[in-house]
Short mmCIF file of C-alpha atoms in Angstrom, two decimals:
data_model
loop_
_atom_site.label_atom_id
_atom_site.label_comp_id
_atom_site.label_asym_id
_atom_site.label_seq_id
_atom_site.Cartn_x
_atom_site.Cartn_y
_atom_site.Cartn_z
CA UNK A 55 135.66 98.33 144.73
CA UNK A 56 138.30 97.90 142.14
CA UNK A 57 137.60 95.45 139.23
CA UNK A 58 139.54 93.73 137.40
CA UNK A 59 139.83 95.86 132.99
CA UNK A 60 138.49 92.59 132.47
CA UNK A 61 135.19 92.27 134.62
CA UNK A 62 134.74 95.90 133.28
CA UNK A 63 134.97 95.82 129.82
CA UNK A 64 132.53 92.48 130.56
CA UNK A 65 130.03 94.67 132.05
CA UNK A 66 130.48 97.32 129.82
CA UNK A 67 129.30 95.40 126.95
CA UNK A 68 126.57 93.56 128.62
CA UNK A 69 125.01 97.21 128.95
CA UNK A 70 126.15 97.85 125.55
CA UNK A 71 124.21 94.92 124.29
CA UNK A 72 121.20 95.90 125.95
CA UNK A 73 120.94 99.95 124.78
CA UNK A 74 121.62 98.48 121.15
CA UNK A 75 118.23 95.46 121.63
CA UNK A 76 116.34 99.17 123.50
CA UNK A 77 117.74 100.78 120.21
CA UNK A 78 116.41 98.74 117.88
CA UNK A 79 113.56 97.85 118.51
CA UNK A 80 112.91 101.96 118.71
CA UNK A 81 113.66 101.68 115.21
CA UNK A 82 116.59 104.76 116.03
CA UNK A 83 119.84 104.55 113.49
CA UNK A 84 121.91 102.10 114.97
CA UNK A 85 125.31 103.49 117.03
CA UNK A 86 128.69 103.27 115.44
CA UNK A 87 130.87 101.31 117.83
CA UNK A 88 134.12 102.74 118.59
CA UNK A 89 137.23 100.50 120.47
CA UNK A 90 139.45 103.38 121.96
CA UNK A 91 140.82 100.80 125.10
CA UNK A 92 139.71 97.88 126.75
CA UNK A 93 138.50 100.58 129.46
CA UNK A 94 136.41 102.79 127.01
CA UNK A 95 134.14 102.12 125.13
CA UNK A 96 132.10 105.01 123.48
CA UNK A 97 128.84 104.94 121.31
CA UNK A 98 128.80 107.82 118.30
CA UNK A 99 125.95 108.77 116.30
CA UNK A 100 125.39 107.90 113.05
CA UNK A 101 121.76 109.96 111.89
CA UNK A 102 121.94 109.87 107.99
CA UNK A 103 121.32 112.45 105.98
CA UNK A 104 117.23 113.14 105.11
CA UNK A 105 116.52 112.92 101.96
CA UNK A 106 113.27 112.60 99.78
CA UNK A 107 113.05 109.37 98.52
CA UNK A 108 112.73 108.73 94.82
CA UNK A 109 110.36 106.25 93.64
CA UNK A 110 111.70 104.80 91.01
CA UNK A 111 109.26 104.68 87.39
CA UNK A 112 108.63 107.38 84.99
CA UNK A 113 107.55 110.46 85.47
CA UNK A 114 104.00 111.46 83.71
CA UNK A 115 101.14 112.98 83.84
CA UNK A 116 97.98 111.85 85.14
CA UNK A 117 94.51 112.06 82.59
CA UNK A 118 92.18 110.80 85.18
CA UNK A 119 89.66 107.50 84.66
CA UNK A 120 86.62 106.78 83.21
CA UNK A 121 84.69 103.83 83.45
CA UNK A 122 84.67 102.07 80.60
CA UNK A 123 81.75 99.17 79.20
CA UNK A 124 82.43 95.35 77.93
CA UNK A 125 84.87 92.45 79.46
CA UNK A 126 86.33 91.73 75.89
CA UNK A 127 89.04 94.40 74.96
CA UNK A 128 90.37 94.37 72.30
CA UNK A 129 92.85 97.06 69.72
CA UNK A 130 91.56 100.46 69.96
CA UNK A 131 88.90 99.72 72.67
CA UNK A 132 90.55 102.63 75.13
CA UNK A 133 91.06 105.50 72.15
CA UNK A 134 87.42 107.15 73.17
CA UNK A 135 88.28 107.27 76.76
CA UNK A 136 91.56 108.59 76.12
CA UNK A 137 90.54 111.51 73.86
CA UNK A 138 87.47 112.38 76.86
CA UNK A 139 90.33 112.34 79.81
CA UNK A 140 93.06 114.03 77.13
CA UNK A 141 89.77 116.91 76.00
CA UNK A 142 88.85 116.93 79.74
CA UNK A 143 92.81 117.88 80.77
CA UNK A 144 93.64 120.28 78.13
CA UNK A 145 90.67 122.08 79.66
CA UNK A 146 91.43 122.35 82.84
CA UNK A 147 95.31 123.16 82.08
CA UNK A 148 93.82 126.46 79.48
CA UNK A 149 91.50 127.68 82.83
CA UNK A 150 94.26 126.61 85.87
CA UNK A 151 97.86 127.80 84.86
CA UNK A 152 99.20 126.55 88.06
CA UNK A 153 98.69 122.81 86.67
CA UNK A 154 101.87 121.43 86.05
CA UNK A 155 103.17 118.57 83.49
CA UNK A 156 104.70 115.10 85.18
CA UNK A 157 102.30 115.63 88.23
CA UNK A 158 103.04 111.97 88.90
CA UNK A 159 105.53 108.75 89.27
CA UNK A 160 104.40 105.47 87.50
CA UNK A 161 106.00 102.52 89.04
CA UNK A 162 105.43 99.19 87.74
CA UNK A 163 106.28 96.02 89.66
CA UNK A 164 105.01 92.51 89.54
CA UNK A 165 101.58 91.85 91.59
CA UNK A 166 101.12 95.68 92.13
CA UNK A 167 101.58 99.01 89.83
CA UNK A 168 101.76 102.57 92.13
CA UNK A 169 100.58 105.80 90.92
CA UNK A 170 102.62 108.34 92.84
CA UNK A 171 100.65 111.79 93.07
CA UNK A 172 103.33 114.49 93.78
CA UNK A 173 103.05 117.95 94.87
CA UNK A 174 103.04 121.18 93.07
CA UNK A 175 107.01 121.30 93.13
CA UNK A 176 107.19 117.73 91.69
CA UNK A 177 109.13 115.80 94.89
CA UNK A 178 107.03 114.62 97.52
CA UNK A 179 104.63 112.07 97.00
CA UNK A 180 101.32 113.31 98.15
CA UNK A 181 99.10 110.22 97.21
CA UNK A 182 99.22 107.00 96.30
CA UNK A 183 96.75 104.30 94.03
CA UNK A 184 97.93 100.97 93.52
CA UNK A 185 97.24 98.30 91.33
CA UNK A 186 96.60 94.45 91.41
CA UNK A 187 98.02 93.17 88.38
CA UNK A 188 95.97 90.45 88.39
CA UNK A 189 93.09 93.01 87.58
CA UNK A 190 94.66 94.97 85.17
CA UNK A 191 92.43 93.37 81.98
CA UNK A 192 94.20 95.41 78.93
CA UNK A 193 96.96 98.31 78.23
CA UNK A 194 98.24 99.75 75.64
CA UNK A 195 100.18 102.41 74.49
CA UNK A 196 98.82 102.96 70.82
CA UNK A 197 96.52 106.18 70.43
CA UNK A 198 95.71 108.18 67.63
CA UNK A 199 95.50 111.32 70.00
CA UNK A 200 98.79 111.86 71.34
CA UNK A 201 101.33 108.86 70.83
CA UNK A 202 102.69 109.30 74.59
CA UNK A 203 99.77 108.17 75.96
CA UNK A 204 99.97 104.79 78.18
CA UNK A 205 96.16 103.55 79.14
CA UNK A 206 95.40 100.57 80.48
CA UNK A 207 91.47 99.09 82.11
CA UNK A 208 91.66 97.49 85.67
CA UNK A 209 89.00 95.67 87.13
CA UNK A 210 87.94 97.90 90.11
CA UNK A 211 85.96 96.34 93.05
CA UNK A 212 83.02 97.81 94.74
CA UNK A 213 82.50 97.58 98.28
CA UNK A 214 79.55 95.57 96.80
CA UNK A 215 81.70 93.26 95.93
CA UNK A 216 80.35 94.52 92.07
CA UNK A 217 82.94 95.44 89.38
CA UNK A 218 83.55 97.88 87.45
CA UNK A 219 86.37 98.64 84.56
CA UNK A 220 88.52 101.72 84.41
CA UNK A 221 90.49 103.26 81.66
CA UNK A 222 93.28 105.20 83.15
CA UNK A 223 95.68 107.50 81.31
CA UNK A 224 98.88 108.86 81.65
CA UNK A 225 101.06 111.15 79.33
CA UNK A 226 104.44 110.51 78.67
CA UNK A 227 107.28 112.86 77.93
CA UNK A 228 107.77 110.91 75.01
CA UNK A 229 106.61 107.89 72.67
CA UNK A 230 109.79 105.74 73.32
CA UNK A 231 108.39 105.76 77.42
CA UNK A 232 104.86 105.06 76.79
CA UNK A 233 106.05 102.29 74.48
CA UNK A 234 108.77 101.45 77.46
CA UNK A 235 105.62 101.15 80.25
CA UNK A 236 103.22 99.24 77.31
CA UNK A 237 106.82 96.71 77.98
CA UNK A 238 107.16 96.77 81.42
CA UNK A 239 103.05 96.44 82.21
CA UNK A 240 103.40 93.21 79.87
CA UNK A 241 106.16 91.43 81.53
CA UNK A 242 104.64 92.09 85.18
CA UNK A 243 101.91 90.13 84.52
CA UNK A 244 103.74 87.61 83.05
CA UNK A 245 105.50 87.22 86.11
CA UNK A 246 102.33 87.20 88.39
CA UNK A 247 100.57 85.23 86.02
CA UNK A 248 103.22 82.41 86.36
CA UNK A 249 103.98 82.64 90.25
CA UNK A 250 99.79 82.60 90.56
CA UNK A 251 100.17 79.26 89.06
CA UNK A 252 102.87 77.77 90.64
CA UNK A 253 100.94 78.60 93.76
CA UNK A 254 97.87 76.59 92.54
CA UNK A 255 95.64 80.15 92.61
CA UNK A 256 95.14 79.78 88.94
CA UNK A 257 93.52 76.33 87.60
CA UNK A 258 94.76 74.79 84.79
CA UNK A 259 91.29 76.07 82.83
CA UNK A 260 92.99 79.76 83.70
CA UNK A 261 90.52 81.02 85.02
CA UNK A 262 91.17 82.26 89.07
CA UNK A 263 89.24 84.11 92.11
CA UNK A 264 91.94 87.24 90.85
CA UNK A 265 92.14 86.46 86.89
CA UNK A 266 88.66 86.85 84.81
CA UNK A 267 88.32 84.24 82.40
CA UNK A 268 88.07 86.88 80.35
CA UNK A 269 90.62 88.99 81.20
CA UNK A 270 93.10 89.62 77.79
CA UNK A 271 96.97 89.82 77.26
CA UNK A 272 98.41 93.29 77.85
CA UNK A 273 99.21 94.77 74.64
CA UNK A 274 102.75 96.15 74.66
CA UNK A 275 101.65 98.60 71.57
#
């Protein structure tokens, strides 16, 4: 049965909307619609080139972590922990030539810090550690062992709801980058603190469920 061009166009548009809805639900790449004539609508694939997602942040060598004691942290409080991590890492490199530098990317955001552990080629993320900014008690880029080391103390919550203070350390590619990380961490802390205070999650006394009362403002070096 012959149909006018306008009715055929309306029918094709209805079919197109249905297909687009299905494609959207399946999260497939949306097609490009090319109009040639009122009677003809063609769907063309627009599959993008797949590339490894590059994370924003600084390339670092993760030295590891160590549990430390105390809840009040002053200048130099991370020095002994960093020295131990530094020596352990250097010993591992000597005994294993396959260990390369810059094995991670440290990404600092408001509310969250992400440590992306990279593969042997330093390209793809094989694992990721996340740190809530509200639980970071201290950070510094001032270490005698190396000016390129950046460290932070994190309040780790265990499964039994107890907590421990872990000192994490990374080696940056330069002293300047270590200082930049310390500055970025301080800015992230400020934004997180102001946001939580405006949301009412921090009381006027400065305490909250996530910010311990003894929390120290991160040091930028």
